Every structure is written in structure tokens, then in C-alpha cells.
PDB file of C-alpha atoms (C1' of nucleotides) in Angstrom:
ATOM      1  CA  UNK A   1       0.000   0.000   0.000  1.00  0.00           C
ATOM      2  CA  UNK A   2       2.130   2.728  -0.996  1.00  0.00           C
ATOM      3  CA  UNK A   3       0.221   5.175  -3.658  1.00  0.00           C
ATOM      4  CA  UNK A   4      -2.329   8.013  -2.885  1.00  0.00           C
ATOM      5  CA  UNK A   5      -5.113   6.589  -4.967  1.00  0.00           C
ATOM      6  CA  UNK A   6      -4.484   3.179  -3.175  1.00  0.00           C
ATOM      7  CA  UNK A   7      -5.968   4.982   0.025  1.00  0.00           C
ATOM      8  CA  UNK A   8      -8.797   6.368  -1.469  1.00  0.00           C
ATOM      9  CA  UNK A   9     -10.312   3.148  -3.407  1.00  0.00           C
ATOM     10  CA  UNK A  10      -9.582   1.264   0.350  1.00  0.00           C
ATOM     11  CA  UNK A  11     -11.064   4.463   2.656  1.00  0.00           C
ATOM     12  CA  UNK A  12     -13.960   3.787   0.087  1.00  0.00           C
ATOM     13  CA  UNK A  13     -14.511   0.277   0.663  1.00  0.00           C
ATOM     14  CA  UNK A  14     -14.612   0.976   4.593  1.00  0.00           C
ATOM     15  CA  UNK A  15     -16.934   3.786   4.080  1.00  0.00           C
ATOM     16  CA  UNK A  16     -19.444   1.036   2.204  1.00  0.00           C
ATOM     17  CA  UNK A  17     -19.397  -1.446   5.382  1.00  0.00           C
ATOM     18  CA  UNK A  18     -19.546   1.882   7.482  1.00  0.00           C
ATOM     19  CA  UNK A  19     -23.228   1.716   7.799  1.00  0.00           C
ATOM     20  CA  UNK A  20     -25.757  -0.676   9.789  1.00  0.00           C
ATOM     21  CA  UNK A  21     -28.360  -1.490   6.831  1.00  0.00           C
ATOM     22  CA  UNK A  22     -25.340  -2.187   4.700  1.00  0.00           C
ATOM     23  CA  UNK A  23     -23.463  -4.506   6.770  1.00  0.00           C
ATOM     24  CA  UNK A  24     -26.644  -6.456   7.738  1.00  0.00           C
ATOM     25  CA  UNK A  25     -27.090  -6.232   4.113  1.00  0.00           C
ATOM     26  CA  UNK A  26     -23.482  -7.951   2.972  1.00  0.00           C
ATOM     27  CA  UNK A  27     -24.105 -10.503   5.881  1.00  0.00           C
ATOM     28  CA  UNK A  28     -27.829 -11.685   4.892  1.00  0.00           C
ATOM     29  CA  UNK A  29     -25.666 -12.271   1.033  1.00  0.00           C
ATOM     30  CA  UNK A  30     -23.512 -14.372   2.997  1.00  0.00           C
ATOM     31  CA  UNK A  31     -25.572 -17.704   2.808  1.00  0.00           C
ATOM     32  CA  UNK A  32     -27.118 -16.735  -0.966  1.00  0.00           C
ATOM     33  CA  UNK A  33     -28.075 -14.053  -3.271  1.00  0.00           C
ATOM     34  CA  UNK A  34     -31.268 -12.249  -2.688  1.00  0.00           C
ATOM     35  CA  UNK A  35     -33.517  -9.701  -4.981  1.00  0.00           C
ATOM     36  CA  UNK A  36     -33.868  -6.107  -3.743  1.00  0.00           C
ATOM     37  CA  UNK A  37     -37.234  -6.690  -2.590  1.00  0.00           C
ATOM     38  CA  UNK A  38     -36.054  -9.532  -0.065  1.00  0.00           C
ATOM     39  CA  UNK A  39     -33.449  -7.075   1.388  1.00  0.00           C
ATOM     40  CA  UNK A  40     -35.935  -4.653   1.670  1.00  0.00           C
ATOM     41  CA  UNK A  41     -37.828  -6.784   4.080  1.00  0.00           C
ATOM     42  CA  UNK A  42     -35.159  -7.461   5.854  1.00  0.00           C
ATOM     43  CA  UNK A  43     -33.553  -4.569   6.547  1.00  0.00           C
ATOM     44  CA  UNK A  44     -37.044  -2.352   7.202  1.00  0.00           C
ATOM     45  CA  UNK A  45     -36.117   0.657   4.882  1.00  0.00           C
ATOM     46  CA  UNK A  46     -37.542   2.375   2.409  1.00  0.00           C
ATOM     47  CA  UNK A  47     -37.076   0.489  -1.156  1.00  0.00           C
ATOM     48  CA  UNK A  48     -35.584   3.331  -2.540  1.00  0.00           C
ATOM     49  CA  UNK A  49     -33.322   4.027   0.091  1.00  0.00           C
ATOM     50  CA  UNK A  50     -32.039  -0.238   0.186  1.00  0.00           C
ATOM     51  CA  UNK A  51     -31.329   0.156  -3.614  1.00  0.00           C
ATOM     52  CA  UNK A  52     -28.985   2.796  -3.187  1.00  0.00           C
ATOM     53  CA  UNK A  53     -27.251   1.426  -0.392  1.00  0.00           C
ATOM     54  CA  UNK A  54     -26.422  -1.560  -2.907  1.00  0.00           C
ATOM     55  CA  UNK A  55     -25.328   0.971  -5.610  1.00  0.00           C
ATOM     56  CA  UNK A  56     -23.219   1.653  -3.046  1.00  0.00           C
ATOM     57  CA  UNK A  57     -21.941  -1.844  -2.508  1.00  0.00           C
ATOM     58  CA  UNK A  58     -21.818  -2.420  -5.745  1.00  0.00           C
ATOM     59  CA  UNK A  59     -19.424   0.255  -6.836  1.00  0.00           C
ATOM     60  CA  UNK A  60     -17.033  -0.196  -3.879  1.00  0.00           C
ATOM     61  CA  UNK A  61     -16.697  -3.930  -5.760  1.00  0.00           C
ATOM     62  CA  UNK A  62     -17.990  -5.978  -2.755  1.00  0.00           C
ATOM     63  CA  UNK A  63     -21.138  -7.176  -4.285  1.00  0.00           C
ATOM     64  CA  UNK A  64     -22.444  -7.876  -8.120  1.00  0.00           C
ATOM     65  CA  UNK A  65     -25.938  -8.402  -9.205  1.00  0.00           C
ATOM     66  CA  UNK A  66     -27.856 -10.240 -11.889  1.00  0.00           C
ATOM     67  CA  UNK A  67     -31.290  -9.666 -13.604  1.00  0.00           C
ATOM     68  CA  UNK A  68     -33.967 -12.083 -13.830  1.00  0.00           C
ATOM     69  CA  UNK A  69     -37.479 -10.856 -15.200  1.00  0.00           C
ATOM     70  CA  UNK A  70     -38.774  -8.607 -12.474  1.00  0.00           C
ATOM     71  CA  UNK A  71     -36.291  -9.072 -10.053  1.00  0.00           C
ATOM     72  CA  UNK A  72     -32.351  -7.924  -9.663  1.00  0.00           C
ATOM     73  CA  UNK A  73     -30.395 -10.475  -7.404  1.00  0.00           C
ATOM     74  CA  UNK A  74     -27.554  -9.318  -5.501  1.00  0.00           C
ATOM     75  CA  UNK A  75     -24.653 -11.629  -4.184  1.00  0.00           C
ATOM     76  CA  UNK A  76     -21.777 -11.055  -2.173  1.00  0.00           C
ATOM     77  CA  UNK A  77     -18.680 -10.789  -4.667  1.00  0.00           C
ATOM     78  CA  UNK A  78     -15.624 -10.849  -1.949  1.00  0.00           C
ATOM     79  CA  UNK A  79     -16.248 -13.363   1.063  1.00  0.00           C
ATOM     80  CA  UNK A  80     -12.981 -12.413   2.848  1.00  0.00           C
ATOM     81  CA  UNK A  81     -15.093  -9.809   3.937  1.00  0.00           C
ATOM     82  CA  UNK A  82     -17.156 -12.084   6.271  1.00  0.00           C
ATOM     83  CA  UNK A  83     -13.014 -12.673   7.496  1.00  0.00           C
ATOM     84  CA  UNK A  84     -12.795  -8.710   7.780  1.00  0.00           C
ATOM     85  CA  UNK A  85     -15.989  -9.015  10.229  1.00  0.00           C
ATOM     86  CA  UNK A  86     -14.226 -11.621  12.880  1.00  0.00           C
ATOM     87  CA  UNK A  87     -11.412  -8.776  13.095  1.00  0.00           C
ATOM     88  CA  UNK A  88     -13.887  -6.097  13.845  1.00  0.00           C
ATOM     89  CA  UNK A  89     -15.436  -8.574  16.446  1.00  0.00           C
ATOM     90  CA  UNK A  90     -11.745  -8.796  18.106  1.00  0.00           C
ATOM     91  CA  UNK A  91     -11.730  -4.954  18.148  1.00  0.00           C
ATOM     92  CA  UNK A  92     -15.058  -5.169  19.588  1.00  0.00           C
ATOM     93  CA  UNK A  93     -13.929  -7.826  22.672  1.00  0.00           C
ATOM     94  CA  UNK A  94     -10.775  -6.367  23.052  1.00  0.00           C
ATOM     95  CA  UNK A  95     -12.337  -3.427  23.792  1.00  0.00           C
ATOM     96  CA  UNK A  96     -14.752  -4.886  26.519  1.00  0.00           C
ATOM     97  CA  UNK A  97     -11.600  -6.331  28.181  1.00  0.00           C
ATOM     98  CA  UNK A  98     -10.571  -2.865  28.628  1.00  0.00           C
TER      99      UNK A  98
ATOM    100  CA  UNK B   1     -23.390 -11.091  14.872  1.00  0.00           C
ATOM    101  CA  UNK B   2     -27.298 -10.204  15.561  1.00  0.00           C
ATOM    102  CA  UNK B   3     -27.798  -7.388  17.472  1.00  0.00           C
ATOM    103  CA  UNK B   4     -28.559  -3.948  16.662  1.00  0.00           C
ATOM    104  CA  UNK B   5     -26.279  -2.942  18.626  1.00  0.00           C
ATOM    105  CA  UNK B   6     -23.265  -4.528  17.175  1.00  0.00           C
ATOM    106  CA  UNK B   7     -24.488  -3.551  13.769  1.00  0.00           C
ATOM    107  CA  UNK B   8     -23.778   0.130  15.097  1.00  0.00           C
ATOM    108  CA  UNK B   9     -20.309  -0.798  16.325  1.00  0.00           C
ATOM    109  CA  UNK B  10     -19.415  -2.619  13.550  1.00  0.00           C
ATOM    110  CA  UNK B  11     -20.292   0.594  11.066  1.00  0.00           C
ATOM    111  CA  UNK B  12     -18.341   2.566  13.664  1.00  0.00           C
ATOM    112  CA  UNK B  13     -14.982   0.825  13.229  1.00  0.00           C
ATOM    113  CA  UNK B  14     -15.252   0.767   9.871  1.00  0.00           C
ATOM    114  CA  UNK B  15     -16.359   4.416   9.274  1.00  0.00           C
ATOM    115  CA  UNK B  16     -12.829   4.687  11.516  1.00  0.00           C
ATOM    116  CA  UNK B  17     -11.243   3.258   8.871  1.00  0.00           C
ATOM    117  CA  UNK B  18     -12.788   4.848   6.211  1.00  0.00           C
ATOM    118  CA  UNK B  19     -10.994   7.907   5.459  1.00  0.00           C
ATOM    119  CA  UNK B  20      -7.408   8.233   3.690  1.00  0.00           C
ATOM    120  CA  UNK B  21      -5.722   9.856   6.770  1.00  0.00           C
ATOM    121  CA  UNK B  22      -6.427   7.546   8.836  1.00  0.00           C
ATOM    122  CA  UNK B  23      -5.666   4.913   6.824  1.00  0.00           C
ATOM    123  CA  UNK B  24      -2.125   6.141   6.453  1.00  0.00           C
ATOM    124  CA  UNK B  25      -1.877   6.497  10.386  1.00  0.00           C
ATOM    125  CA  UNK B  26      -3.046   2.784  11.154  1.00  0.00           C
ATOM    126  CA  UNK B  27      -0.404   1.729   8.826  1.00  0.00           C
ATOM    127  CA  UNK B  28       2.468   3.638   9.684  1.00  0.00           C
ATOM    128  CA  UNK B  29       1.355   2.454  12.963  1.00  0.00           C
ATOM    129  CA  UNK B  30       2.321  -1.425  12.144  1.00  0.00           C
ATOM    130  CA  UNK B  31       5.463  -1.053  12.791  1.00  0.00           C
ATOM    131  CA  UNK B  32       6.279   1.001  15.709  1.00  0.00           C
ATOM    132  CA  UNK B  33       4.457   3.903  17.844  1.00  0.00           C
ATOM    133  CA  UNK B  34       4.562   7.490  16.907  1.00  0.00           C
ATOM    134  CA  UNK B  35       3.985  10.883  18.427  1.00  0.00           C
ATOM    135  CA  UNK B  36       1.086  13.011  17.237  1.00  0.00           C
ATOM    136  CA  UNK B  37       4.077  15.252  16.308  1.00  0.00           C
ATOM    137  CA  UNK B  38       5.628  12.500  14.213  1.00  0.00           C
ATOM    138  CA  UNK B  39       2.133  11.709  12.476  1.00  0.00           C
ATOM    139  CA  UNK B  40       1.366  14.935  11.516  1.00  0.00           C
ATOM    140  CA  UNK B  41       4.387  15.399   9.576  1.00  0.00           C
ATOM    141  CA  UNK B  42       3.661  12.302   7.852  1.00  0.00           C
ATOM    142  CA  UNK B  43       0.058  13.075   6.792  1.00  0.00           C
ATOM    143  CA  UNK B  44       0.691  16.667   6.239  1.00  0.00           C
ATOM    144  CA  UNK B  45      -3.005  18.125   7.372  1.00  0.00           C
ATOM    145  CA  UNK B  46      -3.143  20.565  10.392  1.00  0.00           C
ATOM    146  CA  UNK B  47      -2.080  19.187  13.652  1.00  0.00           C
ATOM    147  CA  UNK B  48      -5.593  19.791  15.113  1.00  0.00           C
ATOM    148  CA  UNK B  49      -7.248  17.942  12.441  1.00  0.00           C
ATOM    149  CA  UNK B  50      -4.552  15.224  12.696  1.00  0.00           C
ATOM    150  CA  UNK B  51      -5.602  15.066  16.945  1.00  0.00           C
ATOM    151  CA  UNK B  52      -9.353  14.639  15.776  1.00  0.00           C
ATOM    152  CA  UNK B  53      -8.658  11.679  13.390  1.00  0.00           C
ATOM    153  CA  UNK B  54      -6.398  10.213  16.203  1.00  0.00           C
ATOM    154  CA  UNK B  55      -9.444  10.462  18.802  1.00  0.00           C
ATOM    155  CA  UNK B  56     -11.881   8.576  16.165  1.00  0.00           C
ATOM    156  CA  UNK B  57      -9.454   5.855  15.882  1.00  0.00           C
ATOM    157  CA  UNK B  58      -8.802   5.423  19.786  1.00  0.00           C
ATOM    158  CA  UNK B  59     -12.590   5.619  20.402  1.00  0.00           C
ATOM    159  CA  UNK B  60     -13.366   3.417  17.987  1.00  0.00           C
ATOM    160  CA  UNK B  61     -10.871   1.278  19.851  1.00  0.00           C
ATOM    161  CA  UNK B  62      -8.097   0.636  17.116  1.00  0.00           C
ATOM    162  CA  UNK B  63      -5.660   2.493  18.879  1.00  0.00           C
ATOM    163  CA  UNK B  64      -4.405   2.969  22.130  1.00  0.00           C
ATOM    164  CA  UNK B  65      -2.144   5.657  23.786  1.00  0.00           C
ATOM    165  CA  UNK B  66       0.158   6.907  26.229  1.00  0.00           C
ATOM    166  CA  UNK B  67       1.512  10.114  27.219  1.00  0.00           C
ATOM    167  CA  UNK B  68       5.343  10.427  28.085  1.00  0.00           C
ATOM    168  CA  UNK B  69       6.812  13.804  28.936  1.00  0.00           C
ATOM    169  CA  UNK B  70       5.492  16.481  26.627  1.00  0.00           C
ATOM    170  CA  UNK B  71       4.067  13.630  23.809  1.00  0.00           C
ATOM    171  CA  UNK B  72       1.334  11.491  23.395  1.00  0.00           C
ATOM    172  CA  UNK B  73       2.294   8.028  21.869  1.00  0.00           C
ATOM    173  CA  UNK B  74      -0.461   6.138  19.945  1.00  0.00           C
ATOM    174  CA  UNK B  75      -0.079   3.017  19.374  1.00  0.00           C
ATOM    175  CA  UNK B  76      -2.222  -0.371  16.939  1.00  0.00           C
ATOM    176  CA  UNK B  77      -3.982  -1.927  19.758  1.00  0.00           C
ATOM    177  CA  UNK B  78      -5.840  -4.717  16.686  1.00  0.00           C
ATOM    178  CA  UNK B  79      -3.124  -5.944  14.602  1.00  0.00           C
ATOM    179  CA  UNK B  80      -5.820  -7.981  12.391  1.00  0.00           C
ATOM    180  CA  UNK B  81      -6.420  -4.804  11.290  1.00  0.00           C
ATOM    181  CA  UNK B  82      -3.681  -4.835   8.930  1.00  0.00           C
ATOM    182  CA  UNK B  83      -5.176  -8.189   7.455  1.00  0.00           C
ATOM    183  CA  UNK B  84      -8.612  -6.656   6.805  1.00  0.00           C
ATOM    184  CA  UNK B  85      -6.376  -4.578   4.222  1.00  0.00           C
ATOM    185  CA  UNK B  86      -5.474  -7.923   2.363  1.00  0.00           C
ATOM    186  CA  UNK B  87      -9.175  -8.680   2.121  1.00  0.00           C
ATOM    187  CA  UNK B  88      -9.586  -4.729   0.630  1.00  0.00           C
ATOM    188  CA  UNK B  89      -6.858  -5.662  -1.504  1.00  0.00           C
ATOM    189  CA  UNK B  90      -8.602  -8.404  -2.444  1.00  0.00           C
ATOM    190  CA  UNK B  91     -11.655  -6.096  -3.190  1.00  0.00           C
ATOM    191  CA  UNK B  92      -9.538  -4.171  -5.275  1.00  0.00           C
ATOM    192  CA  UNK B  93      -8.132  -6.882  -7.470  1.00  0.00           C
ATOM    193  CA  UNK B  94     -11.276  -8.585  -8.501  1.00  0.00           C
ATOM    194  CA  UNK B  95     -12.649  -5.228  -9.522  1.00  0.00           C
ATOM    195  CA  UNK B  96     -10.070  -4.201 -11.658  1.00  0.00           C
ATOM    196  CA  UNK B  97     -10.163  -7.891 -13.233  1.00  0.00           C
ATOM    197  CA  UNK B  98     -14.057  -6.870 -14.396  1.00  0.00           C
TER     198      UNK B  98
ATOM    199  C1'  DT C   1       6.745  31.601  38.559  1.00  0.00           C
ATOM    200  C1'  DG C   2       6.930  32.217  33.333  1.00  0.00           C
ATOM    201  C1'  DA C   3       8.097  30.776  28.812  1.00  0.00           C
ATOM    202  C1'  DC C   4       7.989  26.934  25.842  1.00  0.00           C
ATOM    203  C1'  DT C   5       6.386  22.630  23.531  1.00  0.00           C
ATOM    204  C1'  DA C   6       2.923  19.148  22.419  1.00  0.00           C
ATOM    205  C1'  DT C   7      -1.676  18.023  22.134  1.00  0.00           C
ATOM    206  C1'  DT C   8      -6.680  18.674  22.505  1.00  0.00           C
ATOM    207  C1'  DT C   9     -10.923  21.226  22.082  1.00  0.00           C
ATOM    208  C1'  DG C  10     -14.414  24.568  20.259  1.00  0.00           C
ATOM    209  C1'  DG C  11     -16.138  27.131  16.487  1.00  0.00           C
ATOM    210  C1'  DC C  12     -17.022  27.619  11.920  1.00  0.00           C
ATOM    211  C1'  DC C  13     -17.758  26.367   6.953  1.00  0.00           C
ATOM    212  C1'  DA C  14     -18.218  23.332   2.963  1.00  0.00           C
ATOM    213  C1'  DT C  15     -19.303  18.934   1.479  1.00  0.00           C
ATOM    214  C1'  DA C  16     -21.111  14.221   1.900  1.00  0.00           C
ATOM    215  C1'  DA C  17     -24.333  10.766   3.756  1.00  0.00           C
ATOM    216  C1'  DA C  18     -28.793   8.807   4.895  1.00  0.00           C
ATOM    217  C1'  DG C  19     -33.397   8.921   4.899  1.00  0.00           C
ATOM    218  C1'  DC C  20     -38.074   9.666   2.635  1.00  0.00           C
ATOM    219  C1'  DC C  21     -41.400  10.627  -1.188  1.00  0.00           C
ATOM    220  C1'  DA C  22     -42.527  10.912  -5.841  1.00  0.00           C
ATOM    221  C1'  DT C  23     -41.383   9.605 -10.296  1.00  0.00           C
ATOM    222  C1'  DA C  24     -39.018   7.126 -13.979  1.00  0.00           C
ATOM    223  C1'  DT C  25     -37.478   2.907 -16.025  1.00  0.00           C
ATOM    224  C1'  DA C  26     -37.515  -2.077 -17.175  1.00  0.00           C
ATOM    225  C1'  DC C  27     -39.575  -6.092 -17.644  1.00  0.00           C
ATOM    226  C1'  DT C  28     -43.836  -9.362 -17.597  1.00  0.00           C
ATOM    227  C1'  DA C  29     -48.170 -10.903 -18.753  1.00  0.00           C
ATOM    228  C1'  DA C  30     -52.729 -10.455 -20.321  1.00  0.00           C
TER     229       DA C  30
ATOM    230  C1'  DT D   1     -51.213  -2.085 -25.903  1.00  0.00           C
ATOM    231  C1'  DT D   2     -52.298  -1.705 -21.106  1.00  0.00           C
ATOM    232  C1'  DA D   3     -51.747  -2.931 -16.380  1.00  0.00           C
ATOM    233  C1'  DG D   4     -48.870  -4.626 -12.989  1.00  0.00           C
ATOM    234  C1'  DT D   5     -44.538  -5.654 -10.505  1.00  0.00           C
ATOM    235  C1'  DA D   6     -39.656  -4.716  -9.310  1.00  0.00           C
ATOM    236  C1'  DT D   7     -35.984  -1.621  -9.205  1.00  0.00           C
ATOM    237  C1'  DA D   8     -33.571   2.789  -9.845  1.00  0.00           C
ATOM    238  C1'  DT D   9     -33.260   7.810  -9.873  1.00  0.00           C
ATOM    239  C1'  DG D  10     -34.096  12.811  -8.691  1.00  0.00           C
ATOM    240  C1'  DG D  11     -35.174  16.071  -5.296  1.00  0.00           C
ATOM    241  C1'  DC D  12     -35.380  17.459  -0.722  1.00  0.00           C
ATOM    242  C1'  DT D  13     -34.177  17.810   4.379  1.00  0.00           C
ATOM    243  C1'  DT D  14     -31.471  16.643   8.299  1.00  0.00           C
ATOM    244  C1'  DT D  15     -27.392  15.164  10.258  1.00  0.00           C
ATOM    245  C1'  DA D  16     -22.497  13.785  10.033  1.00  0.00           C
ATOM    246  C1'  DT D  17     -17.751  14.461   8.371  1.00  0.00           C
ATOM    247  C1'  DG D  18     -13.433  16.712   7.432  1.00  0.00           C
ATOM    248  C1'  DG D  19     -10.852  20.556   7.202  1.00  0.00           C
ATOM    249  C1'  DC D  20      -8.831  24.941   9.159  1.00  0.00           C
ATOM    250  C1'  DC D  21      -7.923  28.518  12.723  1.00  0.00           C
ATOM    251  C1'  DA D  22      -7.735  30.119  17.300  1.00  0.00           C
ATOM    252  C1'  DA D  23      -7.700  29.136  21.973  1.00  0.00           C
ATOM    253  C1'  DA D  24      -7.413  25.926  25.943  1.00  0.00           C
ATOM    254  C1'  DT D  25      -4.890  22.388  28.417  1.00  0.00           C
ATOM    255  C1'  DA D  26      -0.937  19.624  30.088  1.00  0.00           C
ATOM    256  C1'  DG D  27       3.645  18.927  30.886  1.00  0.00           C
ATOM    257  C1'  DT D  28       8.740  20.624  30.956  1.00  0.00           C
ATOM    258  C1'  DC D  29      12.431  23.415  32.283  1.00  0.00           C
ATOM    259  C1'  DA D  30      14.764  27.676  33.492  1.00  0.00           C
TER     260       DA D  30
END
DNA sequence: TGACTATTTGGCCATAAAGCCATATACTAA
DNA sequence: TTAGTATATGGCTTTATGGCCAAATAGTCA
């Protein structure tokens, strides 16, 4: 990690696990892909406001997404970041311990 | 993970993370500790904004410090954290492969 | 004590993020 | 074509972030 740019393009990719819907979004694509509309439910937002959290996801590179008919189905493109999330949990103890 | 809490305090150590300066201070952190002196220099922003990124780090619990005479040393308290950058690398790769 | 150094804090401004609603687009099916 | 369903986009408001400057605080050393 030496250049500028590198910074950005990784400050970025935190930034789009910096939020609660996403990250219970990128977890819930752990197990499978789901469509928009299943997210939706899950996460208790408005639609509008789930679909741009996954433009979000999508253009930081951690997801990808497919169309079928009706429906766009999103799935989790990097699963080291399921790895990143046992890290964060360390912080998380560690932190307790304190 | 299934709380709403840790949801929240998982976004919080990543929005930590997410932002260029502080990126560059958790790194040059892998090595050694540094003065807030020392990190300033190296990031180049004003030394107040430098203390501010500094506090965001240590209360999202990434860093730790101690103060010795008239400095402050900070130090990586979560080593993983330097792996979670392999996963961003990771991140990185497979979207420039696209 | 007073001057000096290192760091933190408060105030301010500009920009970005997160949410909603309303609307547009894309595809399906009759 | 028309109606219906799923998703994305534009506009708006509120709140958060990141930067600087100036001032406050903490510790050192004559």
C-alpha cells in the first residue's frame, strides 16, 4: 500500500461497510443471493433508500448483481469480507476487556 | 453477529477506517508507535485535524495511547487490522479484473 | 513563577451521507 | 397495448464528516 489513490479506493470500501443497513445487508448475502425486494424486508427501509445502499456496494466492488425478469439479485462478490468481520469482532472484545 | 447494537459498532470501526488519513496512520502504525508530532508530519493536514482523526481511531478502539513527557504516543492496539487490508486488496483486485 | 512545547478542544464552513417521497425505467403478462 | 410488478433515480431535508484557525490544556524546564 504505498500510492495516494491506493488509500482512497480502500477508505472507500470501509466507508461502504460503514453503515448498519449495509453490513446487515453484505451478511444476509452471505448464505445466498437475494432480490432487492427480499433485502428490503429485511432490513425495514424504504425500497428506494435499500437500492442505493447496494449501488453503493456495488461500486465499492464488494457485491455484483444479476437480472432475472422482475427481479435484480444481488450476491456477495468478496467473502474475505465475512473474514474482515471476525477482526472487527476482536476490536469489539478487546475493547470490553478494557 | 445479531444485534442492533453490534451492527452500530461494527459501522463505527469501519467508518474509523474509512478515510485516507487515517488509513495512512493505522499503517504507519504497524510497525512502531509514533507521536502526534511525528504523524502529523507524515500526513501533512493541520495538527488539530490530525488530533481529531487520532481520537476517532482510539474511540473506535483501534488504537491505544500513552503520554510520556510532553508527547502522546499512539499506538495499533488490533493488529488484524492490517489483514482486513489484504481482504480490501482483495476487493480491489477482482474489480479491476471486471 | 513564566516561557515553551505538544496536544486537545471549540467554532465555523463546505461537502457528503442517509433517509423519505414521488417519479421514472424495465420487464412481464394479459 | 395496457396494467402490474420490481428496481432505480431525482429532489429534498437533516445530520455527520473533514478541514482549518484560534484558543485551551498539560507537561517541561529555566
Amino acid at each position: 500500500m504505498k500510492k495516494r489513490g491506493d488509500y482512497r479506493q480502500f477508505a472507500k470500501i470501509h466507508r461502504a461497510l460503514a453503515n448498519e443497513a449495509r453490513l446487515m445487508i453484505v451478511e444476509s448475502l452471505e448464505k445466498r443471493e437475494r432480490t432487492v425486494g427480499e433485502l428490503t424486508k429485511l432490513i425495514g427501509l424504504d425500497q428506494s433508500t435499500v437500492s442505493k445502499h447496494l449501488s453503493i456496494l456495488l461500486s465499492a466492488g464488494i457485491v455484483d448483481n444479476r437480472k432475472q425478469a422482475n427481479n435484480v439479485y444481488y450476491r456477495l462478490l468478496i467473502p474475505c469480507v465475512m473474514d474482515m468481520f471476525s477482526c472487527t469482532m476482536k476490536v469489539l472484545e478487546k475493547r470490553r476487556s478494557l
